[in-house]
PDB file of C-alpha atoms in Angstrom:
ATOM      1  CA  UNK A   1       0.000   0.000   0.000  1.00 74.00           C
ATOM      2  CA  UNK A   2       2.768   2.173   0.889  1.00 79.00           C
ATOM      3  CA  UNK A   3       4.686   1.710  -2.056  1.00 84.00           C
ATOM      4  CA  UNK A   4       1.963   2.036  -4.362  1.00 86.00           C
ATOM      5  CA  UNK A   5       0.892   5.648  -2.360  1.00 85.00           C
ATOM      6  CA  UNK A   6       4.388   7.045  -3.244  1.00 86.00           C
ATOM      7  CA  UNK A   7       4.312   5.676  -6.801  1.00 89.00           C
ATOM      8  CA  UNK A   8       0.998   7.624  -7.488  1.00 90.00           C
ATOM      9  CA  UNK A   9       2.465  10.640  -5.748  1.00 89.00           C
ATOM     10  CA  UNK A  10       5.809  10.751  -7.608  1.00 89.00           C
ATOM     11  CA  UNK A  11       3.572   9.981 -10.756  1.00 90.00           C
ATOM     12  CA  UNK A  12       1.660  12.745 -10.284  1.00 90.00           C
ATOM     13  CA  UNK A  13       4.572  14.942  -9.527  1.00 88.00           C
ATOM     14  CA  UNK A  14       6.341  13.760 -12.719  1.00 89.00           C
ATOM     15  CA  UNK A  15       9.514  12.687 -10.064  1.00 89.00           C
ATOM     16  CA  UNK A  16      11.198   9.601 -11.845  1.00 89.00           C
ATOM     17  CA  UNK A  17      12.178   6.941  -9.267  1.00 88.00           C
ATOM     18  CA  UNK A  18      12.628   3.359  -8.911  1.00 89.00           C
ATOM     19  CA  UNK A  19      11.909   1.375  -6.231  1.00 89.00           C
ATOM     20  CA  UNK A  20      14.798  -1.055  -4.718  1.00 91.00           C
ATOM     21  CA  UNK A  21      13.721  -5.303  -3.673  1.00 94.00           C
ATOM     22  CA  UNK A  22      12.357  -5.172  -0.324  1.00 92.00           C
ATOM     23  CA  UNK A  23      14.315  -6.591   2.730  1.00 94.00           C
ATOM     24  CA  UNK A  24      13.952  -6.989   6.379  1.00 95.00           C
ATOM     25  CA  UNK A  25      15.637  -4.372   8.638  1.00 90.00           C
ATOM     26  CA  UNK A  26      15.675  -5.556  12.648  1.00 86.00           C
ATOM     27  CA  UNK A  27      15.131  -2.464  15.083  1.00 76.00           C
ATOM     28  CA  UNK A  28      15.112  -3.532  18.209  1.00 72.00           C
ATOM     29  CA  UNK A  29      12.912  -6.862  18.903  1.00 73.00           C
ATOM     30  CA  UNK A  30      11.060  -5.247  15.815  1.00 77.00           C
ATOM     31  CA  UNK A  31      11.625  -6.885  11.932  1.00 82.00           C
ATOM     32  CA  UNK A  32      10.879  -4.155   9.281  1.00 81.00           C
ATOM     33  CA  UNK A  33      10.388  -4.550   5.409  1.00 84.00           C
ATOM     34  CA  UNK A  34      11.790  -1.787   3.787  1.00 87.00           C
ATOM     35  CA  UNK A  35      12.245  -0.850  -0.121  1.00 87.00           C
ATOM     36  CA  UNK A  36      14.945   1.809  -0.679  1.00 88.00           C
ATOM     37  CA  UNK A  37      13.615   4.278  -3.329  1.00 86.00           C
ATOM     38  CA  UNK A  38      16.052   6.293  -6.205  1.00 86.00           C
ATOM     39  CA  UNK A  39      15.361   9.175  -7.189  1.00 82.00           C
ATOM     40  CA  UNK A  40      16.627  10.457 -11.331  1.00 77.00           C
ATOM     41  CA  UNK A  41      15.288  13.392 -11.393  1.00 75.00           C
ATOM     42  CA  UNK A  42      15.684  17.299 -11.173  1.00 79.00           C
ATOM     43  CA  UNK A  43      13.064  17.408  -8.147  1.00 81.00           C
ATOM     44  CA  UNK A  44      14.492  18.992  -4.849  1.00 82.00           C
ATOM     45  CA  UNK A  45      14.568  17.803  -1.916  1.00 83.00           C
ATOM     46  CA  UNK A  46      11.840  19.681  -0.743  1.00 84.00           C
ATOM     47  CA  UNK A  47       9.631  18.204  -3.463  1.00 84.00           C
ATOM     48  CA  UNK A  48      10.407  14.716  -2.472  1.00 84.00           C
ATOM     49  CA  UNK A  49       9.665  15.492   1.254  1.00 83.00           C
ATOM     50  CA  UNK A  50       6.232  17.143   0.139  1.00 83.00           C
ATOM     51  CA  UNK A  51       5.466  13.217  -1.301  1.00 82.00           C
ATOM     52  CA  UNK A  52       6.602  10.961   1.453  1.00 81.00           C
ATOM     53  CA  UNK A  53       5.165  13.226   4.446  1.00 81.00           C
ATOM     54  CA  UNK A  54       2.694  12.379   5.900  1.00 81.00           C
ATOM     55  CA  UNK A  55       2.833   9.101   4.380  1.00 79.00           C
ATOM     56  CA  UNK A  56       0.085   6.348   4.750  1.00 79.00           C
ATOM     57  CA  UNK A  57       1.967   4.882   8.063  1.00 76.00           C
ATOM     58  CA  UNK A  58       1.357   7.702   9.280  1.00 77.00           C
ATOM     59  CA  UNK A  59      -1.904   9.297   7.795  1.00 81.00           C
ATOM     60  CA  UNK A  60      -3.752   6.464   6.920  1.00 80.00           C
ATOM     61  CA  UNK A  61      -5.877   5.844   3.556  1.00 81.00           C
ATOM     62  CA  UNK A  62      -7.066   7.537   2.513  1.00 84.00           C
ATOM     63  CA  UNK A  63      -5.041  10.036   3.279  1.00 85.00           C
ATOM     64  CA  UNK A  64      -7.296  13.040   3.254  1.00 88.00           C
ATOM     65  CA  UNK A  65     -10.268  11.523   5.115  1.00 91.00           C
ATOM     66  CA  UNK A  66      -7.553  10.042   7.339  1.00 87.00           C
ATOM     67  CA  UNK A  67      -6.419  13.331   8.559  1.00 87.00           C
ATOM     68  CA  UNK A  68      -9.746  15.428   8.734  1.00 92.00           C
ATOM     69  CA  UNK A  69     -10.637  12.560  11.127  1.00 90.00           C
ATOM     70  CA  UNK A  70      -7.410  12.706  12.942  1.00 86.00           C
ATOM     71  CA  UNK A  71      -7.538  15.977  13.604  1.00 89.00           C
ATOM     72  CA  UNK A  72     -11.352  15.785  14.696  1.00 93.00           C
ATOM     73  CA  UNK A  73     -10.974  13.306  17.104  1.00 90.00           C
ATOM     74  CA  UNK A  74      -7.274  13.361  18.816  1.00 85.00           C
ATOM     75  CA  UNK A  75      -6.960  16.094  21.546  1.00 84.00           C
ATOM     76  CA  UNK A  76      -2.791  16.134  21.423  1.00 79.00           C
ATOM     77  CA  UNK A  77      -0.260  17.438  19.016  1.00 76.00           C
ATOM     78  CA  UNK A  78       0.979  14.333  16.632  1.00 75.00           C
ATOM     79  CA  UNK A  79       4.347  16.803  16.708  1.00 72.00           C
ATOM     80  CA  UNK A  80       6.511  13.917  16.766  1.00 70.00           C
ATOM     81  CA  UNK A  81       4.781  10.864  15.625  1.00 72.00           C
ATOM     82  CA  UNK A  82       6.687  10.462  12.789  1.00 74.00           C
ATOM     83  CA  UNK A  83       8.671  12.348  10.494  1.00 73.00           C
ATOM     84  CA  UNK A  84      12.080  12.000   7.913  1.00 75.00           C
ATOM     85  CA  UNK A  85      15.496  12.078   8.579  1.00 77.00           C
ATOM     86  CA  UNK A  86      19.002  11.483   7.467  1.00 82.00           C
ATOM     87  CA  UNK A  87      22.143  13.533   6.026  1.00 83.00           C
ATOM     88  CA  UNK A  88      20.584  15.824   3.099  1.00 80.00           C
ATOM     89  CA  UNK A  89      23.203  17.288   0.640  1.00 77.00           C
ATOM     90  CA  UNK A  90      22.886  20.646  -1.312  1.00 71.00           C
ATOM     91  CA  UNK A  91      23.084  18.676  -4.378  1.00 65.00           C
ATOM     92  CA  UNK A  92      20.593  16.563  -4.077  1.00 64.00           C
ATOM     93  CA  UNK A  93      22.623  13.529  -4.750  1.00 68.00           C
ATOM     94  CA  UNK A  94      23.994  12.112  -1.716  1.00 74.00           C
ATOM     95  CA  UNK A  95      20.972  12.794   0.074  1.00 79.00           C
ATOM     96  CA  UNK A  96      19.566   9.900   1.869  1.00 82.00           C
ATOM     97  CA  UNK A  97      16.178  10.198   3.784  1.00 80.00           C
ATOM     98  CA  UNK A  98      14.261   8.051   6.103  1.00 79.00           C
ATOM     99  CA  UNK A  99      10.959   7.628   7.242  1.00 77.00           C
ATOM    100  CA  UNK A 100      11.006   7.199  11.240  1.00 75.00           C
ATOM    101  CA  UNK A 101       8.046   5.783  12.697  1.00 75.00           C
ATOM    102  CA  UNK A 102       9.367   6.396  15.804  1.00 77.00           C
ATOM    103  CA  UNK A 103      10.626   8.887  18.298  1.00 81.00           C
ATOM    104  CA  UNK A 104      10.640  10.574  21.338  1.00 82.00           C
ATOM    105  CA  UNK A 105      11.508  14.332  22.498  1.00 84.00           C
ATOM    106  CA  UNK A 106      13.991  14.858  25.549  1.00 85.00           C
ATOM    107  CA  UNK A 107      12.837  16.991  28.383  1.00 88.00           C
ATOM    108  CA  UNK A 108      14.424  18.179  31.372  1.00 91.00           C
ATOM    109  CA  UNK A 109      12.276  16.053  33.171  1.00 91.00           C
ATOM    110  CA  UNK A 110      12.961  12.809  30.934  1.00 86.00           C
ATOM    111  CA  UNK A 111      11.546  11.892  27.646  1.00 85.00           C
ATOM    112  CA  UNK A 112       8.512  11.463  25.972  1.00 84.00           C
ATOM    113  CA  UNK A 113       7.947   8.771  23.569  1.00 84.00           C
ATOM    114  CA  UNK A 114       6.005   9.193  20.275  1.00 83.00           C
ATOM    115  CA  UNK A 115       4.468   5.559  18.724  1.00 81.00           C
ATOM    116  CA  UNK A 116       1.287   4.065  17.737  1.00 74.00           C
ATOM    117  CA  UNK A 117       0.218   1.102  16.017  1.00 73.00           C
ATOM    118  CA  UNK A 118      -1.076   0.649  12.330  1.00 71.00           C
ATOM    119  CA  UNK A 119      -4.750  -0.772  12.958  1.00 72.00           C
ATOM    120  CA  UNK A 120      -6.530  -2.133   9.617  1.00 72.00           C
ATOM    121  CA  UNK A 121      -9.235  -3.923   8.649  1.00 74.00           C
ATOM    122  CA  UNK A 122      -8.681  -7.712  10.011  1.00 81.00           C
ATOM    123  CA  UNK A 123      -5.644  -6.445  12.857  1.00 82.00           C
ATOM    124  CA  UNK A 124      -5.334  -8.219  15.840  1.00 89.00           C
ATOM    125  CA  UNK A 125      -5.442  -6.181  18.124  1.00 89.00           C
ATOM    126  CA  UNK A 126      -3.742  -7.950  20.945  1.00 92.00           C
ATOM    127  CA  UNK A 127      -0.614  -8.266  18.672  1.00 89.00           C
ATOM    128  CA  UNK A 128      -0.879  -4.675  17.517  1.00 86.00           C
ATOM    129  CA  UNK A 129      -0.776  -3.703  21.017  1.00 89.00           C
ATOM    130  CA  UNK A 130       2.319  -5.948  21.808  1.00 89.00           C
ATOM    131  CA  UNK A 131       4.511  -4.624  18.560  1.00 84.00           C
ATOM    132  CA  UNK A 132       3.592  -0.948  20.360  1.00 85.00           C
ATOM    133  CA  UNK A 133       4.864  -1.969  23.270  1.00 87.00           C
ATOM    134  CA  UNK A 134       8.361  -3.602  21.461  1.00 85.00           C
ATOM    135  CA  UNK A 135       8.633  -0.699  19.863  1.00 82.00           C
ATOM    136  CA  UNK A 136       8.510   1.532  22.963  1.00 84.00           C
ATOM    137  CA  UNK A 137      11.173  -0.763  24.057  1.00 84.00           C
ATOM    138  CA  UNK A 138      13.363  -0.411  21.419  1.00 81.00           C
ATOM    139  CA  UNK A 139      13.264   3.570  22.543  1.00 81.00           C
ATOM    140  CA  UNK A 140      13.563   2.946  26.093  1.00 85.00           C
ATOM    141  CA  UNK A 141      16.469   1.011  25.322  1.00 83.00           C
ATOM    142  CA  UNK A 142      18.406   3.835  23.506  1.00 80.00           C
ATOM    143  CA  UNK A 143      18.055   5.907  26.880  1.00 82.00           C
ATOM    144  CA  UNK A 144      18.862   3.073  29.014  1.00 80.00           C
ATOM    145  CA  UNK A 145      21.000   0.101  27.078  1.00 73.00           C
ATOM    146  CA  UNK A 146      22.054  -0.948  30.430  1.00 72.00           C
ATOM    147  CA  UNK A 147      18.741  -1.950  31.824  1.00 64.00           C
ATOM    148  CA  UNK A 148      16.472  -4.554  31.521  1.00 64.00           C
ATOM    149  CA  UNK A 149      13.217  -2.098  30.683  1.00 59.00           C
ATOM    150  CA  UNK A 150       9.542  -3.251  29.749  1.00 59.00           C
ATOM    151  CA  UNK A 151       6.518  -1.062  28.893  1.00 58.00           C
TER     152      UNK A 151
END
């Protein structure tokens, strides 16, 4: 679904891209498939961040019902939910982003951790609630490696 967003996206934005083989990327306790994208093109960097954010991890599909409903029903800021990062180069070409699911914003009284699950039609919940929780983990662990923490 994800893949197929951005490929409308770019499409529509006449960005030419291929898409990479998908492969599994460990996180924590948490497997990932991910699909590196390449970009030929003369779109800036600010054009491809204007495709992949929000993308449907994040938004939901579709997208524009997604977020009127989001924003009509959730009473905090999604500030750090989600977002893109990685080393971005003036000439576009050895720019490399990333879409981060997760992350978390230090305080001076500790942190707070931004994550969610993806709920769809025919989740289990239970197990949507457990990868949360490993995924909290996997943050918890950056701020403590030393201990043995559980959410």
């Amino acid at each position: 679904i994800i893949l197929d967003f951005l490929s409308s996206k770019f499409a529509q934005r006449e960005i030419d891209f291929n898409i990479g083989d998908k492969y599994i990327v460990q996180a924590g306790e948490v497997s990932h498939i991910k699909s590196d994208i390449y970009f030929q093109s003369e779109a800036t960097v600010a054009d491809i961040i204007q495709v992949i954010h929000p993308g449907p991890a994040i938004s939901g599909m579709p997208q524009e019902k997604a977020l009127e409903l989001i924003d009509a029903i959730e009473a905090h800021d999604r500030s750090f939910y989600a977002g893109y990062l990685g080393p971005v180069s003036s000439d576009s070409l050895n720019t490399k982003l990333f879409v981060n699911l997760r992350c978390m914003a230090l305080l001076e009284s500790g942190a707070q951790l931004y994550l969610g699950g993806g709920i769809v039609k025919g989740s289990d919940l239970q197990s949507e609630w457990e990868e949360t929780n490993l995924k909290a983990q996997t943050l918890l662990k950056v701020l403590m490696p030393e201990s043995n923490v559980s959410v």
